[in-house]
XYZ file of C-alpha atoms in Angstrom:
135
model
C -1.216 -6.915 -18.090
C -1.205 -6.927 -14.282
C -1.004 -3.843 -12.112
C 2.350 -5.198 -10.950
C 3.760 -4.957 -14.482
C 2.223 -1.536 -15.156
C 3.780 -0.204 -11.937
C 7.207 -1.333 -13.146
C 7.623 -4.689 -11.415
C 9.642 -5.594 -8.340
C 12.385 -2.942 -8.711
C 9.859 -0.124 -8.981
C 7.810 -1.337 -6.009
C 10.845 -1.890 -3.783
C 12.135 1.578 -4.678
C 8.709 3.108 -4.046
C 8.481 1.523 -0.588
C 11.909 2.934 0.299
C 10.736 6.388 -0.759
C 7.449 5.844 1.085
C 9.334 5.085 4.280
C 11.306 8.301 3.899
C 8.133 10.315 3.256
C 6.472 8.834 6.324
C 9.494 9.716 8.452
C 9.171 13.335 7.308
C 5.402 13.512 7.773
C 4.694 14.686 11.324
C 1.527 12.598 11.523
C 3.551 9.392 10.969
C 6.999 10.155 12.396
C 6.331 8.666 15.851
C 4.770 5.513 14.418
C 7.610 4.941 11.938
C 10.152 4.937 14.778
C 8.397 1.857 16.165
C 8.359 -0.112 12.896
C 10.640 -3.159 12.706
C 13.609 -3.015 10.350
C 12.046 -5.596 8.072
C 8.929 -3.433 7.553
C 10.033 -2.104 4.157
C 10.819 -5.555 2.820
C 7.556 -7.063 4.063
C 5.427 -4.185 2.795
C 7.129 -4.312 -0.614
C 6.456 -8.069 -0.784
C 2.826 -7.480 0.175
C 2.389 -4.863 -2.567
C 4.044 -7.191 -5.076
C 1.585 -9.937 -4.131
C -1.433 -7.633 -4.003
C -0.710 -6.127 -7.411
C -0.376 -9.535 -9.075
C 3.388 -10.039 -9.097
C 3.594 -13.036 -6.757
C 1.352 -16.065 -6.303
C 1.376 -15.868 -2.492
C 2.459 -13.727 0.448
C 3.923 -15.323 3.558
C 5.498 -12.485 5.537
C 4.062 -10.345 8.344
C 0.275 -9.911 8.353
C -0.807 -6.659 6.759
C -2.548 -5.677 9.985
C 0.808 -5.922 11.765
C 2.479 -3.836 9.071
C -0.073 -1.047 8.766
C -2.048 -0.834 12.021
C 0.684 1.141 13.826
C 0.544 3.699 11.006
C -3.223 3.748 10.543
C -5.169 4.244 13.764
C -7.906 6.007 11.759
C -9.393 6.063 8.287
C -7.885 9.524 7.795
C -4.389 8.199 8.517
C -4.969 5.361 6.052
C -6.047 7.882 3.408
C -2.862 9.902 3.936
C -0.773 6.718 3.747
C -2.448 5.821 0.444
C -1.822 9.372 -0.837
C 1.873 8.959 -0.053
C 1.872 5.516 -1.665
C 0.248 6.902 -4.808
C 2.852 9.657 -4.983
C 5.776 7.236 -4.817
C 4.264 4.457 -6.951
C 2.642 6.508 -9.685
C 4.991 9.461 -9.441
C 5.782 11.307 -12.603
C 3.562 9.244 -14.888
C 0.470 10.748 -13.248
C -1.652 8.068 -14.871
C -5.145 8.666 -13.545
C -6.229 5.146 -14.457
C -3.200 3.505 -12.840
C -3.645 5.573 -9.704
C -7.353 4.739 -9.524
C -6.582 1.035 -9.792
C -3.899 1.273 -7.090
C -6.259 3.169 -4.767
C -9.022 0.611 -5.344
C -6.560 -2.173 -4.564
C -5.666 -0.453 -1.285
C -9.339 -0.025 -0.358
C -9.510 -3.790 0.003
C -6.703 -3.560 2.543
C -8.392 -0.873 4.658
C -10.354 -3.255 6.943
C -7.107 -5.008 7.878
C -4.984 -1.893 8.196
C -7.086 0.560 10.176
C -6.433 -0.371 13.764
C -9.750 0.818 15.185
C -11.522 -1.968 13.298
C -14.495 0.208 12.413
C -13.863 0.248 8.671
C -15.639 -2.161 6.385
C -15.370 -2.656 2.644
C -18.638 -1.153 1.480
C -18.367 -2.531 -2.060
C -18.163 -6.197 -1.115
C -16.093 -6.715 -4.283
C -13.086 -9.002 -4.385
C -9.736 -7.733 -5.565
C -10.087 -9.579 -8.859
C -13.536 -8.049 -9.387
C -12.123 -4.636 -8.559
C -9.243 -5.103 -10.993
C -11.661 -6.119 -13.729
C -13.851 -3.094 -13.049
C -10.920 -0.707 -13.437
C -9.323 -2.453 -16.413
């Protein structure tokens, strides 16, 4: 079963991204950056997560660097973003395995999201290899 299905499918991911947006607006370290995000940000990010987690065969919206770079000027900001994402996606289930798989999935996004460009994927693993390692 894909991560997409274990997270609850499209409705759960769309809902989580809405809650993520609200959390980011209330987090002082993100509040200025979220004011600059386009209105379509939530929809595009939800579609990206749906694709990345195995729920869609392709993604053809805004590049992930465009979506996340304004929020993630540093690795630390990316880590906080992923913490917020874990809280809204995993939520009450508190599945350690599910959260670990989601965090590993997001690690593959880090080089494209962190705007300083200094981050590299140290594992060299592809997303499918990472998913197999966690499964």
